[in-house]
GROMACS .gro file of C-alpha atoms in nm:
model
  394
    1UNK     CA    1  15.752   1.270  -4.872
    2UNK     CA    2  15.770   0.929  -4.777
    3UNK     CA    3  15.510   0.789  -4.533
    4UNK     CA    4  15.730   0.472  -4.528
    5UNK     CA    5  16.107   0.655  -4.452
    6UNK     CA    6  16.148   0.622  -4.091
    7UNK     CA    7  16.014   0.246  -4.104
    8UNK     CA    8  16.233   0.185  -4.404
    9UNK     CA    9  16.525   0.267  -4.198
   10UNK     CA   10  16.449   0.075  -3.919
   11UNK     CA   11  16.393  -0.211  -4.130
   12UNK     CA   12  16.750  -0.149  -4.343
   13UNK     CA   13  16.911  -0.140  -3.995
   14UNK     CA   14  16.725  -0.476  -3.893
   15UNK     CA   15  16.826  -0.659  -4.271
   16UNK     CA   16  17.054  -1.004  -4.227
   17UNK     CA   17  17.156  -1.121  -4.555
   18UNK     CA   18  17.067  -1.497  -4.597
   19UNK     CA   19  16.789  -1.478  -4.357
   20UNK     CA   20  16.484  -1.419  -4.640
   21UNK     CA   21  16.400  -1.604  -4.919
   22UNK     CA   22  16.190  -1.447  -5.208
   23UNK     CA   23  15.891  -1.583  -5.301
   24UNK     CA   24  15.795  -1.741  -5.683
   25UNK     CA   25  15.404  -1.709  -5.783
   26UNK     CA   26  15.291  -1.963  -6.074
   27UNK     CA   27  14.974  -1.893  -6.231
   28UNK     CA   28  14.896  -2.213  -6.472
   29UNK     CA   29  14.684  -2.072  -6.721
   30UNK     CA   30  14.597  -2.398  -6.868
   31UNK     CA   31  14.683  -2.565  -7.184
   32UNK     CA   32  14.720  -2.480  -7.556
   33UNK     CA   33  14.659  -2.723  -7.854
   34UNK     CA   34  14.675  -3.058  -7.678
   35UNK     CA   35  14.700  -3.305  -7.957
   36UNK     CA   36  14.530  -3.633  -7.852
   37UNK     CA   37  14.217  -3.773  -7.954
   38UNK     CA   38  13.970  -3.678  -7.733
   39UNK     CA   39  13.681  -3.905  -7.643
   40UNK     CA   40  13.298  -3.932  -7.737
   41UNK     CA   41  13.221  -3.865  -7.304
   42UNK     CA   42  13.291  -3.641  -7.077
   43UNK     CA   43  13.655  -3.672  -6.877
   44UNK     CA   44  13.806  -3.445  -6.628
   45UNK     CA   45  14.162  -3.337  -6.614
   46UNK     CA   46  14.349  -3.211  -6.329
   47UNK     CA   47  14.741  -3.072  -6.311
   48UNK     CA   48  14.964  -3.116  -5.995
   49UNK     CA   49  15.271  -2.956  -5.950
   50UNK     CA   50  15.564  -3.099  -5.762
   51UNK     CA   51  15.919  -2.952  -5.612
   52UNK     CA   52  16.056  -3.237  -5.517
   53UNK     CA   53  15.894  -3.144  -5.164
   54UNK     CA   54  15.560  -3.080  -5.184
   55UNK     CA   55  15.283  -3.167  -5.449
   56UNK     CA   56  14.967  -2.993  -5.513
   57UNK     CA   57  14.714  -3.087  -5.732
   58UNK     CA   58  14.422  -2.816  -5.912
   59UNK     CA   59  14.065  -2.872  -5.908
   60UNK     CA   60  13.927  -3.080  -6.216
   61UNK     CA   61  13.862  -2.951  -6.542
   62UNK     CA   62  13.708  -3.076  -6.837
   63UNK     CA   63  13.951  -3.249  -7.071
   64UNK     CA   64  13.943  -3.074  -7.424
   65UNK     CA   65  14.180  -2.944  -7.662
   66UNK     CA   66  14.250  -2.613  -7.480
   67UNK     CA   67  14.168  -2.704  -7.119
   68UNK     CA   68  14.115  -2.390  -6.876
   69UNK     CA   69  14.296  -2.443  -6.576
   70UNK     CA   70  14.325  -2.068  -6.386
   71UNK     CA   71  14.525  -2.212  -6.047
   72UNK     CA   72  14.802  -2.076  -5.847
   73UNK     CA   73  15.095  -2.109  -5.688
   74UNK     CA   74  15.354  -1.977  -5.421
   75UNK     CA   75  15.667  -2.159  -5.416
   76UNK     CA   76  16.030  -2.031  -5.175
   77UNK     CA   77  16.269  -1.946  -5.404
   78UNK     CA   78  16.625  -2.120  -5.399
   79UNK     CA   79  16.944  -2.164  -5.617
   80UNK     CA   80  16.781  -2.511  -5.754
   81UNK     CA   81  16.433  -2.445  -5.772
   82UNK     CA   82  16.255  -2.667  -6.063
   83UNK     CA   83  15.886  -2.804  -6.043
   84UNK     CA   84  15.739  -3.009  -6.273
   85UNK     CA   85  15.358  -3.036  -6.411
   86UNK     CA   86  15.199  -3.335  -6.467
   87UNK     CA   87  14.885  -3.373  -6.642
   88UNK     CA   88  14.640  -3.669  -6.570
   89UNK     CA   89  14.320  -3.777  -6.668
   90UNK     CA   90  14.047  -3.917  -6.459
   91UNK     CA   91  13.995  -4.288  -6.490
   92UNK     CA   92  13.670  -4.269  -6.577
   93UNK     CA   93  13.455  -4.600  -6.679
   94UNK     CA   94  13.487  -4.535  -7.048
   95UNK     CA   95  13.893  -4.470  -6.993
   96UNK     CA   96  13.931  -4.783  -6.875
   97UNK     CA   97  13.753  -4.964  -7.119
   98UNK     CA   98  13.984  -4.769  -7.395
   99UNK     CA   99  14.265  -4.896  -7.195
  100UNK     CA  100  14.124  -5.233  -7.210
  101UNK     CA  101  14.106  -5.261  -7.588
  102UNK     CA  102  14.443  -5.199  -7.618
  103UNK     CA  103  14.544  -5.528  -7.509
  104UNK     CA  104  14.558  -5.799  -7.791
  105UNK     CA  105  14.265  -6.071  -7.735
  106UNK     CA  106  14.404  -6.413  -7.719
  107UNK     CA  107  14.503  -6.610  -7.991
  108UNK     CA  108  14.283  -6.904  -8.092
  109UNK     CA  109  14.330  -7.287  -7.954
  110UNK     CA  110  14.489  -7.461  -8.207
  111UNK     CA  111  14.270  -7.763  -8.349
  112UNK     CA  112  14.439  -8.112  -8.293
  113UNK     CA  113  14.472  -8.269  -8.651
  114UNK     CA  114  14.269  -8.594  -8.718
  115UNK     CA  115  14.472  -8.851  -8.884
  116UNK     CA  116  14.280  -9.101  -9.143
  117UNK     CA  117  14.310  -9.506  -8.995
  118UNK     CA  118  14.613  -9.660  -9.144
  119UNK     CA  119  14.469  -9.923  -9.414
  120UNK     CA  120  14.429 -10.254  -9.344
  121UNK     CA  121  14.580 -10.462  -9.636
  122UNK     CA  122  14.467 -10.756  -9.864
  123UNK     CA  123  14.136 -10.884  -9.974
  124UNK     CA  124  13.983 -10.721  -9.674
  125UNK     CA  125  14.088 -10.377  -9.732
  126UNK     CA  126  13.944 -10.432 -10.078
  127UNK     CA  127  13.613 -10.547  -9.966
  128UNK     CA  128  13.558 -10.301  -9.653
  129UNK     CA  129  13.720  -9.994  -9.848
  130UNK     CA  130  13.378  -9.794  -9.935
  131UNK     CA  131  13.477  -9.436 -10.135
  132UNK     CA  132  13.138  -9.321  -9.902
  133UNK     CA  133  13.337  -9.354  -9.572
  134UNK     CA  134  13.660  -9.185  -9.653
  135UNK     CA  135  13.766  -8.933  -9.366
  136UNK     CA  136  13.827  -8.592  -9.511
  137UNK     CA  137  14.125  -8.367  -9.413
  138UNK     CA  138  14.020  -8.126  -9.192
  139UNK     CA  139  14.039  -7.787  -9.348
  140UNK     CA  140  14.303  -7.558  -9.159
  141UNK     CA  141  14.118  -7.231  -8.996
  142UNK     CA  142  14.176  -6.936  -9.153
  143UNK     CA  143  14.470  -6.665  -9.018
  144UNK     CA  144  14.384  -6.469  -8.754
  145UNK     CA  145  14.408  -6.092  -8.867
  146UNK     CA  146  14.690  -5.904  -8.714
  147UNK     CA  147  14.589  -5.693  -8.388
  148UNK     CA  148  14.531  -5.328  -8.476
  149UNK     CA  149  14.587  -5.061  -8.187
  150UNK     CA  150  14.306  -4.822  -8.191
  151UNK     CA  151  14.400  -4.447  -8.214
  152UNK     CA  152  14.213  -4.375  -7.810
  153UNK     CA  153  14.292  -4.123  -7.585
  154UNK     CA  154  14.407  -4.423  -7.357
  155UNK     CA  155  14.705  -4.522  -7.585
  156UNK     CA  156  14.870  -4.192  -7.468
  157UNK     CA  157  14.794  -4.248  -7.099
  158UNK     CA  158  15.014  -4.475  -6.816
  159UNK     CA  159  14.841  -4.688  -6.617
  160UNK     CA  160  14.744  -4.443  -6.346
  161UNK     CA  161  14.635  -4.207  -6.589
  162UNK     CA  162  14.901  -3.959  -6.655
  163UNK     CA  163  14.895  -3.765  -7.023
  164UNK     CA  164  15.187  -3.525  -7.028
  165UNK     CA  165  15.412  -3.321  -6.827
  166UNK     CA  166  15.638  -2.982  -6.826
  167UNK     CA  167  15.985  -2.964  -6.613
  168UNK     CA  168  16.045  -2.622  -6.560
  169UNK     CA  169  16.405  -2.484  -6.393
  170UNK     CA  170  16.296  -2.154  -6.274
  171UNK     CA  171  16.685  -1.991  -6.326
  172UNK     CA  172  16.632  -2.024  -6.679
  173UNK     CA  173  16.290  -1.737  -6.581
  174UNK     CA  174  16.437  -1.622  -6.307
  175UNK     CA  175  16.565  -1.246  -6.427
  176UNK     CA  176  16.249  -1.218  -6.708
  177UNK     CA  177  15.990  -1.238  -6.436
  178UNK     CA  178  16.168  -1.035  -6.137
  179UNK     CA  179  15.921  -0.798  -5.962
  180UNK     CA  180  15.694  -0.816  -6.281
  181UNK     CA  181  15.479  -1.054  -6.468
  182UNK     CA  182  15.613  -1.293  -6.718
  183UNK     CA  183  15.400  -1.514  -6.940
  184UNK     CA  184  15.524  -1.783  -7.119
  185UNK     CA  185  15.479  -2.161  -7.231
  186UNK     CA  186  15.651  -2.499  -7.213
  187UNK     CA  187  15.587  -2.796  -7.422
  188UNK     CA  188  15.406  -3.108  -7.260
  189UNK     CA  189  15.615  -3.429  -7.316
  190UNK     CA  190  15.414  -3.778  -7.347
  191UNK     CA  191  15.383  -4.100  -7.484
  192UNK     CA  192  15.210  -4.269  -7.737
  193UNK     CA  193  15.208  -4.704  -7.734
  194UNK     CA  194  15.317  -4.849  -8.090
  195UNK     CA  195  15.177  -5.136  -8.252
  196UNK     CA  196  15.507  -5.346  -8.147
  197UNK     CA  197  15.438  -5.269  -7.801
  198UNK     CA  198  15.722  -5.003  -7.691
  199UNK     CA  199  15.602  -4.609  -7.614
  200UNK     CA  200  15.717  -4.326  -7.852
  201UNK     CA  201  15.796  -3.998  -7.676
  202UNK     CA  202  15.613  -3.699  -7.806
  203UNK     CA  203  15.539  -3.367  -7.769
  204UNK     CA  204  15.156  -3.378  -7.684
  205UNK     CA  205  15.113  -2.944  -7.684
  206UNK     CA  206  15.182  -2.691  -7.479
  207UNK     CA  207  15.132  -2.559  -7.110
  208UNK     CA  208  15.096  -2.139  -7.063
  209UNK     CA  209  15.217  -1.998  -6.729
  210UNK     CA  210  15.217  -1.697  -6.548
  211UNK     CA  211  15.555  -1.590  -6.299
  212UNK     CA  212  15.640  -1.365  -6.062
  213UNK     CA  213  15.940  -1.309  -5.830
  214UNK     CA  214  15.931  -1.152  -5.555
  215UNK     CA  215  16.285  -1.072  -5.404
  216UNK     CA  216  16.371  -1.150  -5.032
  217UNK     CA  217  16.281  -0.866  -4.834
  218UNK     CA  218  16.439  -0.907  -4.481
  219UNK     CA  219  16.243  -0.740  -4.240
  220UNK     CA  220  15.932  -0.716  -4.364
  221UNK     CA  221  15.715  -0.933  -4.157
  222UNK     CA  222  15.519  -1.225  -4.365
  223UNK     CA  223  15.186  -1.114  -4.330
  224UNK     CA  224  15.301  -0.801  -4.490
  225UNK     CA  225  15.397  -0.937  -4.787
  226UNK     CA  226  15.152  -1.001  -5.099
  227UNK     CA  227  14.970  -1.342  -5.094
  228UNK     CA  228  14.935  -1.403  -5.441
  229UNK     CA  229  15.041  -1.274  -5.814
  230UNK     CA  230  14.728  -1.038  -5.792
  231UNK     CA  231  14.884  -0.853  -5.465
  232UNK     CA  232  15.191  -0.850  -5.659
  233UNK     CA  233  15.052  -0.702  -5.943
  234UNK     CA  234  14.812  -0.459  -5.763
  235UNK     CA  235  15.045  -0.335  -5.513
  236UNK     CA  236  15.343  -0.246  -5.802
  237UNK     CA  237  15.040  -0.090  -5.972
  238UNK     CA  238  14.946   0.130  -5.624
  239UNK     CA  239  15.327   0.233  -5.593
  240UNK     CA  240  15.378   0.367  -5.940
  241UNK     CA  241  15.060   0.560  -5.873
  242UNK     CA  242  15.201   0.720  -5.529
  243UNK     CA  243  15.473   0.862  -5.783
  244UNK     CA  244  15.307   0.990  -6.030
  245UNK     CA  245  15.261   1.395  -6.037
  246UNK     CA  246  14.926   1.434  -6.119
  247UNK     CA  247  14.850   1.854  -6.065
  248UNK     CA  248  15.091   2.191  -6.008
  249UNK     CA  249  15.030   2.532  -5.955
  250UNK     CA  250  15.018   2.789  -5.723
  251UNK     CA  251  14.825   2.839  -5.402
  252UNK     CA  252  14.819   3.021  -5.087
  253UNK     CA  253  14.783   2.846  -4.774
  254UNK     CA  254  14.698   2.915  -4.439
  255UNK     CA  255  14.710   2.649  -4.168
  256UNK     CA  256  14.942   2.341  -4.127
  257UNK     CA  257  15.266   2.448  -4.089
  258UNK     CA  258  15.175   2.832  -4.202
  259UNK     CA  259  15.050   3.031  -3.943
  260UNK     CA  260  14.974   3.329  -4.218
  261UNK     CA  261  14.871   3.319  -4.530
  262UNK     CA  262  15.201   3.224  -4.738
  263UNK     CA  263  15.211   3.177  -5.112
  264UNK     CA  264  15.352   2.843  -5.229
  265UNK     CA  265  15.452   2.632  -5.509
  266UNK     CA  266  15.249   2.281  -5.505
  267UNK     CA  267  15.235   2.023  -5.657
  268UNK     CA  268  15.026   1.704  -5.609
  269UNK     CA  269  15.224   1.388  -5.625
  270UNK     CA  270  15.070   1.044  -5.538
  271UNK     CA  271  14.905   1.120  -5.238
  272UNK     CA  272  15.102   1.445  -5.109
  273UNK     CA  273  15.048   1.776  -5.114
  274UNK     CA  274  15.432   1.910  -5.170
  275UNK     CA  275  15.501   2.252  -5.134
  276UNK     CA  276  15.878   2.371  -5.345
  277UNK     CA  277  16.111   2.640  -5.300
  278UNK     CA  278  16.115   2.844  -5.567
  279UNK     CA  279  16.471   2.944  -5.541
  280UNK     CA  280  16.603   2.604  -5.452
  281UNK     CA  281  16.341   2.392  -5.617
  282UNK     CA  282  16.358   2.167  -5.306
  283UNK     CA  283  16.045   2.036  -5.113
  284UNK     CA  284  16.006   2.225  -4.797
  285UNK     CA  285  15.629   2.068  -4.686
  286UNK     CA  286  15.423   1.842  -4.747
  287UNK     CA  287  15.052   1.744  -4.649
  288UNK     CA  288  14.947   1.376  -4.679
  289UNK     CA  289  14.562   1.363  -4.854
  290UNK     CA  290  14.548   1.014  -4.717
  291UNK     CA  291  14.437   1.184  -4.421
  292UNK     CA  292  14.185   1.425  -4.533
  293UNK     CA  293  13.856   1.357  -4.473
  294UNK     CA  294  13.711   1.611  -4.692
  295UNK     CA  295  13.749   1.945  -4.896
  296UNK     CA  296  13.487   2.190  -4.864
  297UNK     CA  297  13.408   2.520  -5.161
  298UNK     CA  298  13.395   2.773  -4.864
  299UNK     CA  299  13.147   3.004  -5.150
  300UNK     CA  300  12.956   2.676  -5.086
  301UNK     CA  301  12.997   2.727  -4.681
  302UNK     CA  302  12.962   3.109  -4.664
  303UNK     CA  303  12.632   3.073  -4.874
  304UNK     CA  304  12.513   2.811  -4.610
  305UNK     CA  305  12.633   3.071  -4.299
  306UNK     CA  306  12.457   3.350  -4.458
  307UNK     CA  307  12.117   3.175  -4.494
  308UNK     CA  308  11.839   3.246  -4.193
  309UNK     CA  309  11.922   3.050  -3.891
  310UNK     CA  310  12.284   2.895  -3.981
  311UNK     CA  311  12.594   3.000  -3.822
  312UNK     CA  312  12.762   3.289  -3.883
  313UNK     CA  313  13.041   3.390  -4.077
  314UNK     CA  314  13.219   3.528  -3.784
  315UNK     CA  315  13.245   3.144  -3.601
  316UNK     CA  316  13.478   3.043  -3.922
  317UNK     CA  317  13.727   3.308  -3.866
  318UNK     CA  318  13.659   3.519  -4.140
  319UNK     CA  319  13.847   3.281  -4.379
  320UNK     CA  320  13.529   3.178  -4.589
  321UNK     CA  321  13.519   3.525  -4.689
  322UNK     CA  322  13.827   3.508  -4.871
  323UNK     CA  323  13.737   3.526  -5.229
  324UNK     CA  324  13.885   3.175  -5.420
  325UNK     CA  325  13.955   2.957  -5.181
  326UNK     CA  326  13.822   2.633  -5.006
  327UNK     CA  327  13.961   2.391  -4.739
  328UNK     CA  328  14.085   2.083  -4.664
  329UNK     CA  329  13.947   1.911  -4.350
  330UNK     CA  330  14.140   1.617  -4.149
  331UNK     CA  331  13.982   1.450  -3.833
  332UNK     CA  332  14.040   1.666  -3.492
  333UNK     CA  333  13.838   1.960  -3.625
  334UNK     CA  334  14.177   2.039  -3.805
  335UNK     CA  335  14.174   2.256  -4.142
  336UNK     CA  336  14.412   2.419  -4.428
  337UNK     CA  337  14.254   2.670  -4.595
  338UNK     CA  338  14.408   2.784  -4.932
  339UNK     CA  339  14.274   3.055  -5.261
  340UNK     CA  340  14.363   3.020  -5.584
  341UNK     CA  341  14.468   3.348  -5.817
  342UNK     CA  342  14.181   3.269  -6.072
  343UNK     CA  343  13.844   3.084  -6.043
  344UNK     CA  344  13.959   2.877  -6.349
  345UNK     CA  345  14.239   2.781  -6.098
  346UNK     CA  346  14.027   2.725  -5.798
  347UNK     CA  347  13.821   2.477  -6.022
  348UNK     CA  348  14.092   2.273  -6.118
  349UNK     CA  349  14.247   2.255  -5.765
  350UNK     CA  350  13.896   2.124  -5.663
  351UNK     CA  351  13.832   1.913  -5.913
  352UNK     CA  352  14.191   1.731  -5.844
  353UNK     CA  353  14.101   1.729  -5.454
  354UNK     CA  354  13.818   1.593  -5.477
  355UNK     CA  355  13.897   1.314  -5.683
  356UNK     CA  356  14.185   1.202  -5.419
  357UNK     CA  357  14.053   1.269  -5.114
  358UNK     CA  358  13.860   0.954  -4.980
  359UNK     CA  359  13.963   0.773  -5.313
  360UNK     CA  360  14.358   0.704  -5.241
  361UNK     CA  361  14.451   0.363  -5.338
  362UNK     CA  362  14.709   0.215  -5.040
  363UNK     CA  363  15.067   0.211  -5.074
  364UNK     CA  364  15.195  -0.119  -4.935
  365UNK     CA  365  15.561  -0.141  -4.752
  366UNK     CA  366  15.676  -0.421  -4.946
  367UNK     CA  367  15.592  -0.260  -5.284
  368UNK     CA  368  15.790   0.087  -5.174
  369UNK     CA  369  16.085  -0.149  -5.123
  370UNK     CA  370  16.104  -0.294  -5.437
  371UNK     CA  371  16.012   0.069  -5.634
  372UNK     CA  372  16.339   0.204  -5.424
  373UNK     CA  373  16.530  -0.132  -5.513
  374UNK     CA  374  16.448  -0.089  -5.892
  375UNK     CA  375  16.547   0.286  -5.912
  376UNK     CA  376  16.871   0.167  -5.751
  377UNK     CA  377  16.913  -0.105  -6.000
  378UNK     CA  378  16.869   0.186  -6.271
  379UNK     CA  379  17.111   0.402  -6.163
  380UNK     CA  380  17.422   0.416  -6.392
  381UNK     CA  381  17.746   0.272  -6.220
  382UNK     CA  382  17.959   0.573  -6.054
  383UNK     CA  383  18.260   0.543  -6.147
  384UNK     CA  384  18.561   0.618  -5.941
  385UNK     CA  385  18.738   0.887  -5.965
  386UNK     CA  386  19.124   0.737  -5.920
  387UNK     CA  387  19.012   0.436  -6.229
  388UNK     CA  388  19.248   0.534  -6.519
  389UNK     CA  389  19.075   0.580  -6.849
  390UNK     CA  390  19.121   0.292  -7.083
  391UNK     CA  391  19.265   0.559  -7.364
  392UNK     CA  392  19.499   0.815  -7.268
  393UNK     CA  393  19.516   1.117  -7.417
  394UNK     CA  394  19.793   1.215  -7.622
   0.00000   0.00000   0.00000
């Protein structure tokens, strides 16, 4: 039933613990209430992410309250993984001149003070003394007012422009985003310059991510594996449809592995055609759809044979005249011909066919690992049958 089984063993056989390394996908959404003045132009913003390792920065965006940033990342997983996000404006022209008027303009030259001639005494003091010519005091110039910061974008930016940033420790995620899609936020930590020169730390808004794990898969070659969070999310999506049952009834088949016509039990699941026991209720066949090419009303075909110069009826075999039933073709001129106990039957059957066949969505290897690992992971604990029972009976 499993297109994947003997490959899945192979691979299980192949598995070396310690040799893979799942893989972490960070989707930063972009940023939520950012709480700094914004100014009267334009400004790009961009984010870059760093491991320690590596750093990669996004494409710019337009600086506003709730910035759009819509950029990805793939990260290897490890026991100490943590990244931070830094935000950082673009030094534009009018960013620097904000950061320019935050610096306090000089203070004024202080005026030497002019000191009135010492008087000369006696008679000639008297005479010469004229209350015309009298030096006046200089008036003192009037106190400078005290420097005022003004409330810019560029008092909450360093020198090379950086606004905020998130640390994130991905064990603290780690089990809420395994094999699925976590969204989430973490606050964005900055700085705003006080009046008496020293920076306040603040929190400036909020950053909203998207995670996904991927668990080490040993094995599975790297190509194989999804390339971003939208493989991830498709291919889980693909693999829960492989197991869904979609139709059951009852058919009789003739071709495949039935050499007569032999009544089964059927049921469509994914993209098999899985025949039961009815005794044992176990599978006992099963005919992958992937592989049909088409499936054909054979009322539609014998209509066609009958009609003046077509073939004849007798070149299919007589099975078009079988009332009910149709066929399934698959590539090598192969067929399976089957007839339903009712036409309301036979419709249904059709209509189910024909909206699988050609239309199956694919079912990659890596995502049939992790369904298996995660109905593993959901079995109860078996417990053993010599463990003493915490209670004994009286």
């Amino acid at each position: 039933m499993n297109e994947y089984s003997k490959q899945i063993k192979e691979y299980r056989s192949m598995e070396k613990p310690g040799k893979a390394h799942g893989k972490v996908f960070v989707r930063v959404l972009g940023v939520r209430g950012l709480n700094v003045p914004m100014p009267q132009q334009a400004t790009a913003l961009t984010c870059t992410l760093n491991n320690g390792i590596h750093f990669v920065t996004t494409p710019e965006t337009r600086l506003s309250k709730d910035p759009r940033i819509d950029q990805e990342f793939e990260l290897i997983e490890h026991n100490k993984l943590e990244f931070t996000l830094t935000l950082k404006v673009r030094r534009d022209p009018h960013i620097t001149a904000q950061l320019q008027a935050l610096v306090p303009p000089p203070a004024p030259p202080v005026q030497p003070t002019i000191s009135a001639p010492k008087s000369r005494g006696g008679m000639l003091s008297f005479f010469s003394s004229s209350p015309k010519k009298q030096l006046r005091a200089t008036p003192p110039p009037p106190p400078t007012p005290p420097f005022k910061l003004p409330d810019n974008l560029a008092r909450y930016l360093k020198q090379d422009g950086t606004l905020a940033r998130a640390l994130i420790s991905f064990k603290d995620v780690a089990a809420r985003c395994d094999t699925r899609l976590f969204e989430t936020s973490y606050p964005l930590i900055g700085q705003r310059v006080e009046a008496s020169g020293g920076p306040t730390t603040m929190e400036l808004g909020e950053i909203v991510l998207q995670m996904f794990r991927l668990p080490p898969l040993p094995g599975v070659l790297s190509n194989q594996l999804p390339q971003s969070l939208e493989d991830c999310h498709r291919g889980l999506r693909h693999v829960a449809w492989h197991k869904v049952t979609y139709f059951e009834g009852t058919l009789t088949q003739n071709g495949g592995d039935c050499m007569t016509w032999r009544r089964r039990r059927l049921r469509v699941i994914g993209a098999n055609l899985v025949a039961f026991n009815d005794v044992t209720k176990k599978a006992t066949a099963t005919i992958n759809l992937k592989k049909a090419i088409a499936v054909e009303d054979n009322q539609d075909t014998r209509t066609r044979a009958l009609s003046p110069g077509a073939q004849s009826v007798d070149d299919y075999g007589g099975m078009i005249t079988v009332e009910r039933s149709f066929r399934l073709i698959f590539p090598g001129n192969q067929e399976i011909f089957f007839f339903a106990d009712t036409d309301d039957e036979k419709a249904k059957w059709l209509d189910v066919f024909r909206a699988l066949v050609g239309h199956i969505p694919p079912n990659p290897l890596w995502a049939e690992l992790i369904w298996q690992r995660q109905q593993e992971m959901a079995k109860p604990p078996t417990q053993s049958s010599s463990s003493k029972p915490l209670i004994s009976p009286r």
